[in-house]
mmCIF file of C-alpha atoms and ligand atoms in Angstrom:
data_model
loop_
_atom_site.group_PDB
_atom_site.id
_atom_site.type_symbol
_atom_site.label_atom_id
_atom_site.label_comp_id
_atom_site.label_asym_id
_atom_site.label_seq_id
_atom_site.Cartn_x
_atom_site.Cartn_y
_atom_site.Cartn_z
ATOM 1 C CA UNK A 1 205.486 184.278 162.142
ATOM 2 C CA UNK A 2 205.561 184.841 158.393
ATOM 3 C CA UNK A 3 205.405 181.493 155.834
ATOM 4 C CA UNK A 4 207.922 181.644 153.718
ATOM 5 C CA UNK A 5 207.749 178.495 150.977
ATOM 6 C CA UNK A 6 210.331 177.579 148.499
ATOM 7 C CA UNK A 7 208.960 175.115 145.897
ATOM 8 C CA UNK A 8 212.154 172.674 144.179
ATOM 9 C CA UNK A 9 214.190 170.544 144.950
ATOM 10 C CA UNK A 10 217.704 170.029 146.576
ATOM 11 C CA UNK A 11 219.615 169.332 143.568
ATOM 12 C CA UNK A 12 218.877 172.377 141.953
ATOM 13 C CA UNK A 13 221.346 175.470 141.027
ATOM 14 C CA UNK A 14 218.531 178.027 141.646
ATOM 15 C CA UNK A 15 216.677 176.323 144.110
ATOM 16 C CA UNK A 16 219.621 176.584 146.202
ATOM 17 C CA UNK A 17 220.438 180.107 145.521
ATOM 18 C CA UNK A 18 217.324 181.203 146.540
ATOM 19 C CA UNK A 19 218.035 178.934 149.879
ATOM 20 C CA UNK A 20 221.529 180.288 150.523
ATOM 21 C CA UNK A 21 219.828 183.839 150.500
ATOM 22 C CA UNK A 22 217.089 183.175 152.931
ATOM 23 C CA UNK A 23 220.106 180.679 155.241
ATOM 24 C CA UNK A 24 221.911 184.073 155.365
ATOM 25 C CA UNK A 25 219.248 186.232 156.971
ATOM 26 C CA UNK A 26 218.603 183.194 159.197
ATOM 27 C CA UNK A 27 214.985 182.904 158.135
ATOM 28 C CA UNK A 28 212.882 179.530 158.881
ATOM 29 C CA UNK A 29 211.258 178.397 155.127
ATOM 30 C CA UNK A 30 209.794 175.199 153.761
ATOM 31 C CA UNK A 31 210.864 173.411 150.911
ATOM 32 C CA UNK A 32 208.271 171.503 148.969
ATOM 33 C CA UNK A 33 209.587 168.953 146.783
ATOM 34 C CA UNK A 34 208.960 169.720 142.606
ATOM 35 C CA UNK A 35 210.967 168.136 140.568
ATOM 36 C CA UNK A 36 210.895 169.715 136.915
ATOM 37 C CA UNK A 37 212.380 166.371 134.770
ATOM 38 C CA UNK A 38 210.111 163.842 137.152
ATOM 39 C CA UNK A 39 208.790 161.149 134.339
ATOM 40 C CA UNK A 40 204.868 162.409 135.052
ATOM 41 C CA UNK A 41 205.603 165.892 134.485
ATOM 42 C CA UNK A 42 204.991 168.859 136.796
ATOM 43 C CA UNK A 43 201.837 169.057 139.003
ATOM 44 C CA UNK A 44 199.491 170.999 136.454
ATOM 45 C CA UNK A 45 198.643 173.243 139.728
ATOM 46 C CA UNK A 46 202.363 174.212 140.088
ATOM 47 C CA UNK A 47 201.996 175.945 136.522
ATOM 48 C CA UNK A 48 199.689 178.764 138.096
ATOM 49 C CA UNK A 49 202.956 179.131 140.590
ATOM 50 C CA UNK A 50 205.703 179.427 137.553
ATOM 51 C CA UNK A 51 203.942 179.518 134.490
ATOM 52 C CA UNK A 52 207.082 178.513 132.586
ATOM 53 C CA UNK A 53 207.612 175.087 134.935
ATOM 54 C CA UNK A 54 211.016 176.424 136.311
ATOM 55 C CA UNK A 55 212.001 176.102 139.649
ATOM 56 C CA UNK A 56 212.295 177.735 142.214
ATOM 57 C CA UNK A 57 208.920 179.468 142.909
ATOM 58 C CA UNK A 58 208.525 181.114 146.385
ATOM 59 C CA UNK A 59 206.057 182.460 148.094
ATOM 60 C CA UNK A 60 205.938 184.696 151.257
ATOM 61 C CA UNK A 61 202.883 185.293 153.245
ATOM 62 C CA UNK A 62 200.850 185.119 150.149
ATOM 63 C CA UNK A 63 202.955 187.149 147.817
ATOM 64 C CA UNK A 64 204.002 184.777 144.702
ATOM 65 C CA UNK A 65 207.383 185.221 142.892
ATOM 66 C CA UNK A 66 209.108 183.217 140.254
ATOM 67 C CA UNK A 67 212.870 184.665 138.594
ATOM 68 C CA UNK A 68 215.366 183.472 141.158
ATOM 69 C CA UNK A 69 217.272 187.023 140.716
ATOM 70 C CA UNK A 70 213.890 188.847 141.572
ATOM 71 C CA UNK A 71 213.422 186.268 144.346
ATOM 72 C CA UNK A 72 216.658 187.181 145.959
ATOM 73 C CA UNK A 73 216.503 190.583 146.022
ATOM 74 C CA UNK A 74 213.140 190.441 147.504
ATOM 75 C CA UNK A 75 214.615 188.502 150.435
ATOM 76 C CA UNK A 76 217.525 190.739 151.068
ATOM 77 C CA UNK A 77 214.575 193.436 150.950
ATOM 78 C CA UNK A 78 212.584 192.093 153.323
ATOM 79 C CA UNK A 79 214.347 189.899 155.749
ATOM 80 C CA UNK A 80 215.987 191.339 158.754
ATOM 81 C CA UNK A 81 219.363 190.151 159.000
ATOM 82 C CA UNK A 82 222.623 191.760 157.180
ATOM 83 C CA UNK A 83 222.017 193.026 154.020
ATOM 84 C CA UNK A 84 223.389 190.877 150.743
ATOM 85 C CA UNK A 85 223.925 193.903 148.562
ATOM 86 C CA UNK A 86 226.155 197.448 148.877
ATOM 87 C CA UNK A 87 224.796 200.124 150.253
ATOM 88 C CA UNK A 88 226.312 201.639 146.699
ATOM 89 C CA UNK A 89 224.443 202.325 143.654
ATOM 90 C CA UNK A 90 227.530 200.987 142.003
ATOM 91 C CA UNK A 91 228.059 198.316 144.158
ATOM 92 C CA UNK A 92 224.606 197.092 143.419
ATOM 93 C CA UNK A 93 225.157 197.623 139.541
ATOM 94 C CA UNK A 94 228.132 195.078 139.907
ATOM 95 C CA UNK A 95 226.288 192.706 142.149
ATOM 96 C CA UNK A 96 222.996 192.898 139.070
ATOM 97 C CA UNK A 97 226.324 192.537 136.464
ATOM 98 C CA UNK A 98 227.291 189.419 138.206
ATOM 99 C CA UNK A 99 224.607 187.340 138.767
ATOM 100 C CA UNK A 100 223.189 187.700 134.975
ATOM 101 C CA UNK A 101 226.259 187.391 133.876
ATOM 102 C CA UNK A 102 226.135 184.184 135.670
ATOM 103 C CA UNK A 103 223.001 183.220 134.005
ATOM 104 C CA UNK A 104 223.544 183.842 130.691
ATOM 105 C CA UNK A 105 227.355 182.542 130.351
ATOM 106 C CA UNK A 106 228.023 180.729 133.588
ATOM 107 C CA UNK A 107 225.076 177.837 134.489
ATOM 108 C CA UNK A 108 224.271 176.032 131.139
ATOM 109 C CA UNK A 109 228.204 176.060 130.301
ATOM 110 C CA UNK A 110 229.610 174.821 133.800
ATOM 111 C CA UNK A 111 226.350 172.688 135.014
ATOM 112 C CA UNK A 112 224.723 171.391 131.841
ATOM 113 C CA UNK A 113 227.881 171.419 129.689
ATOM 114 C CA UNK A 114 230.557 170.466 132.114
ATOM 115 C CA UNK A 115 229.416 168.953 135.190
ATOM 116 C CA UNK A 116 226.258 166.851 133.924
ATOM 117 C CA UNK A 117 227.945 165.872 130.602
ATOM 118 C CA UNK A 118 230.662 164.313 132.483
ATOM 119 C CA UNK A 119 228.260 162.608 134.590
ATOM 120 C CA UNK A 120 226.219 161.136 131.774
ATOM 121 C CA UNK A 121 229.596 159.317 130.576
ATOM 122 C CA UNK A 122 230.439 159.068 127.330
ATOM 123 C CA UNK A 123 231.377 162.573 127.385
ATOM 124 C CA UNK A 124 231.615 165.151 123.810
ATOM 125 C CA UNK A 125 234.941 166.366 124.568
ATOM 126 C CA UNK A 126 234.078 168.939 121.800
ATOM 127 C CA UNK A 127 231.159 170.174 123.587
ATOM 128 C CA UNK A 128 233.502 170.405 126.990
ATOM 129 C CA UNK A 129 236.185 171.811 125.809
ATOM 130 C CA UNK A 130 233.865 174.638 123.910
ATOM 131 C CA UNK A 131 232.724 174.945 127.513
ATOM 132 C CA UNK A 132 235.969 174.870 129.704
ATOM 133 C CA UNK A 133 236.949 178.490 127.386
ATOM 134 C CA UNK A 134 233.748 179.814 127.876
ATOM 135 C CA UNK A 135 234.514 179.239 132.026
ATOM 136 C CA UNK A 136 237.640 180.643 131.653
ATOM 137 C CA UNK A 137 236.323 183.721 130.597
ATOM 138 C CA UNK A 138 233.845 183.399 133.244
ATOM 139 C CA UNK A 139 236.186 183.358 135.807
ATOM 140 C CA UNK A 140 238.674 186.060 134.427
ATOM 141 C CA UNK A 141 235.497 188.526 134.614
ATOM 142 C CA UNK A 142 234.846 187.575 138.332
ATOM 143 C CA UNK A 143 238.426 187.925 139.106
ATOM 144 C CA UNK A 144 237.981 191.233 136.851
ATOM 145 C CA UNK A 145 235.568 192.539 139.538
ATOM 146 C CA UNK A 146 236.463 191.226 142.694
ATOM 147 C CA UNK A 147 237.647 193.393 145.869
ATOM 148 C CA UNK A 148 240.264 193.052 147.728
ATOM 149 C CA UNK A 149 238.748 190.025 150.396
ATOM 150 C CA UNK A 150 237.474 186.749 149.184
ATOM 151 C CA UNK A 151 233.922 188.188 147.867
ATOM 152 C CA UNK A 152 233.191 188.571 144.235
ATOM 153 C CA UNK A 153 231.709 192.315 144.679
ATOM 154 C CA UNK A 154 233.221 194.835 148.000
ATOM 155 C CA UNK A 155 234.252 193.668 151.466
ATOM 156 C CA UNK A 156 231.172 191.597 152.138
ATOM 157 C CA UNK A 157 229.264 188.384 151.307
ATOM 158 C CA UNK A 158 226.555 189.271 148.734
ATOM 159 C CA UNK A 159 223.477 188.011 146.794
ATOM 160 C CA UNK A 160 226.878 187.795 144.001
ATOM 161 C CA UNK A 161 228.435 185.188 145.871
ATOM 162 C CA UNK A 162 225.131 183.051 146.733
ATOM 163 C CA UNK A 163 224.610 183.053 142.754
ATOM 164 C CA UNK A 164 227.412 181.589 142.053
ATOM 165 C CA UNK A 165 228.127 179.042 144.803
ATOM 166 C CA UNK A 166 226.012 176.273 143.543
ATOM 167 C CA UNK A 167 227.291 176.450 139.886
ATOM 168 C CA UNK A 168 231.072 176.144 141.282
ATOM 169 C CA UNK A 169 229.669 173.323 143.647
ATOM 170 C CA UNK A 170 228.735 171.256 140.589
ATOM 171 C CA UNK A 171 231.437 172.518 138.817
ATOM 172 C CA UNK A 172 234.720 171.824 141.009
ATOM 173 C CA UNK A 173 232.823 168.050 140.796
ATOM 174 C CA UNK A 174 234.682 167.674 137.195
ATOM 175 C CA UNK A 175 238.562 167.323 136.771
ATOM 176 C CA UNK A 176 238.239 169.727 134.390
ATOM 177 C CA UNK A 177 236.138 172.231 136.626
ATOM 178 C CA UNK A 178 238.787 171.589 139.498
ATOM 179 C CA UNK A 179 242.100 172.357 137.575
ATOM 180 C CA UNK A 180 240.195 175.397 136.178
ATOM 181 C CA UNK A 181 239.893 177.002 139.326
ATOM 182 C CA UNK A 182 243.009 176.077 140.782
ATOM 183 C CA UNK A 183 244.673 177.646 137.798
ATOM 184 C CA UNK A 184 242.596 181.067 139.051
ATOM 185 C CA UNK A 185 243.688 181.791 143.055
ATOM 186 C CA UNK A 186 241.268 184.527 143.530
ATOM 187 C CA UNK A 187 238.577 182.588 142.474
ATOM 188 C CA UNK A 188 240.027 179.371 144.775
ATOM 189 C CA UNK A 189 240.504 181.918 147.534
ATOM 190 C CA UNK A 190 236.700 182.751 146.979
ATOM 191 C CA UNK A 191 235.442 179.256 146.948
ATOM 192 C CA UNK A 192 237.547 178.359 150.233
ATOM 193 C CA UNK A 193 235.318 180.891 151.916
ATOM 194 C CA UNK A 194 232.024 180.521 150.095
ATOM 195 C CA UNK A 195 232.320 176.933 150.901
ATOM 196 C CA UNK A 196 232.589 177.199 154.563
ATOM 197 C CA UNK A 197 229.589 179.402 155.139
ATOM 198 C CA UNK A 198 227.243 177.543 157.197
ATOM 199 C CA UNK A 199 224.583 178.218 154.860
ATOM 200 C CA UNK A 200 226.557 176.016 152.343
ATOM 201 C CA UNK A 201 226.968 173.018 154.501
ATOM 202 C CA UNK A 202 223.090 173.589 155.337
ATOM 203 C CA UNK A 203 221.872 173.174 151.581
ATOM 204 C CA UNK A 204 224.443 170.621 150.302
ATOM 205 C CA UNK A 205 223.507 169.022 146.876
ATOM 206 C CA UNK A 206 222.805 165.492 147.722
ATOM 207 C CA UNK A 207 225.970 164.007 145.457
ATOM 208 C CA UNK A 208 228.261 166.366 147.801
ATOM 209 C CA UNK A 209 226.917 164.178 150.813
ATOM 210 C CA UNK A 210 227.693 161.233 149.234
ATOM 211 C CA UNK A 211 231.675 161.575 148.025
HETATM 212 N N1 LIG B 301 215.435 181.873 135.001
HETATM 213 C C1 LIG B 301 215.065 180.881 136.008
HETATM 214 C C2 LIG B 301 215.884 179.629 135.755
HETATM 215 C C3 LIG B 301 215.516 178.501 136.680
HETATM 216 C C4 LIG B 301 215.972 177.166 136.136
HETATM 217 O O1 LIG B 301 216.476 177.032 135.006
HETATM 218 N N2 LIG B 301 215.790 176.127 136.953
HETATM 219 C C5 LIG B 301 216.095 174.795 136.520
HETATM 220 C C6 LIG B 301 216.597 173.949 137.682
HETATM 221 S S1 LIG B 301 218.139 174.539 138.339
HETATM 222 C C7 LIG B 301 214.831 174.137 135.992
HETATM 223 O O2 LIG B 301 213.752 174.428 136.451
HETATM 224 N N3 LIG B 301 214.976 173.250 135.003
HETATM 225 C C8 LIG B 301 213.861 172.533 134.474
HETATM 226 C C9 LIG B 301 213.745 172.645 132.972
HETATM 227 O O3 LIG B 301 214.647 173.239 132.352
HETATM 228 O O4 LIG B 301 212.751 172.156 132.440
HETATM 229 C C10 LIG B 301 215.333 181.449 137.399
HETATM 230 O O5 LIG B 301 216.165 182.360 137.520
HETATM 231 O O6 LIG B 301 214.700 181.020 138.368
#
């Protein structure tokens, strides 16, 4: 059978995204623990793995990847099981549209700048509310793009979806991140059904097993 490895940990955004992908085409992985902000650092030998000290990195009988987009696609790829993407060249440009879009506008503002600020206590309600506009917009453009089901991109579950889960898991944490989405029904109609994917309730964050 082929080793599949996915180096992180389980409170990680991308981490996760990259196990959503491979819980979809029901594909048996490890997880080795690396956490990135542990007080000794990284293990030096998990810099020849990601050379910038991100996680995830992956690996798949032998072949080394790092880039959780790149790592995704390679699974949907490669793994038998139903395919993550549209058979579309379109389709496929929106799915690539959505999940850097979620990268570059979506993660820092709604994890970093939402979520773990109001975590830390002693929140900057500047910084937030900077933040809860920018995730308006966010949302507006996946509502912008989304079919007619509960998916962000067509009539199926794709890598678009499993990009964006884990930022809305951290996200709907907040007050704030809650009320947004509420005020948004597609996106609430999308979360309802993200949410209860098995693959969901097998990589729960460990703060979403604890409330
Ligand atoms: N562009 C990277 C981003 C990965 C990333 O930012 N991972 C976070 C954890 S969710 C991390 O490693 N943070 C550690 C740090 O910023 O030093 C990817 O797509 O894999």
């Amino acid at each position: 059978m082929a080793d599949t490895t996915v180096y992180g940990y389980r409170r990680s955004v991308y981490v996760r995204i990259v196990r959503l992908a491979l819980e979809e085409k029901a594909a048996s992985y490890r997880l080795v623990e690396i956490d990135p902000f542990a007080p000794g650092g990284l293990p030096a030998a998990y810099l020849e793995r990601h050379p910038f000290g991100r996680i995830p990195a992956f690996e798949h009988d032998g072949f080394r990847l790092y880039e959780t987009g790149a790592i995704t696609r390679y699974i949907d790829d490669v793994f038998p099981g139903p395919a993550l993407r549209p058979g579309d060249a379109k389709g496929r440009a929106r799915v690539d549209q959505i999940m850097s879009l979620l990268d570059n506008h979506a993660y820092r503002t709604m994890v970093w700048d939402v979520f773990v600020e109001r975590a830390r206590g002693g929140a900057d309600e500047t910084r937030i509310a900077a933040a809860m506009a920018r995730a308006d917009t966010c949302m507006r453009a996946l509502e912008d793009h989304a079919g007619d089901g509960p998916w962000l991109v067509g009539s199926g579950l794709s890598l678009a979806d499993l990009h964006a889960a884990p930022i809305f898991a951290y996200f709907r944490r907040t007050g704030d991140g809650a009320a947004l989405i509420a005020r948004h029904p597609r996106i609430a109609a999308w979360w309802a059904a993200t949410d209860a994917r098995p693959s969901m309730a097998a990589t729960r964050f460990p703060v979403e097993e604890t409330a």
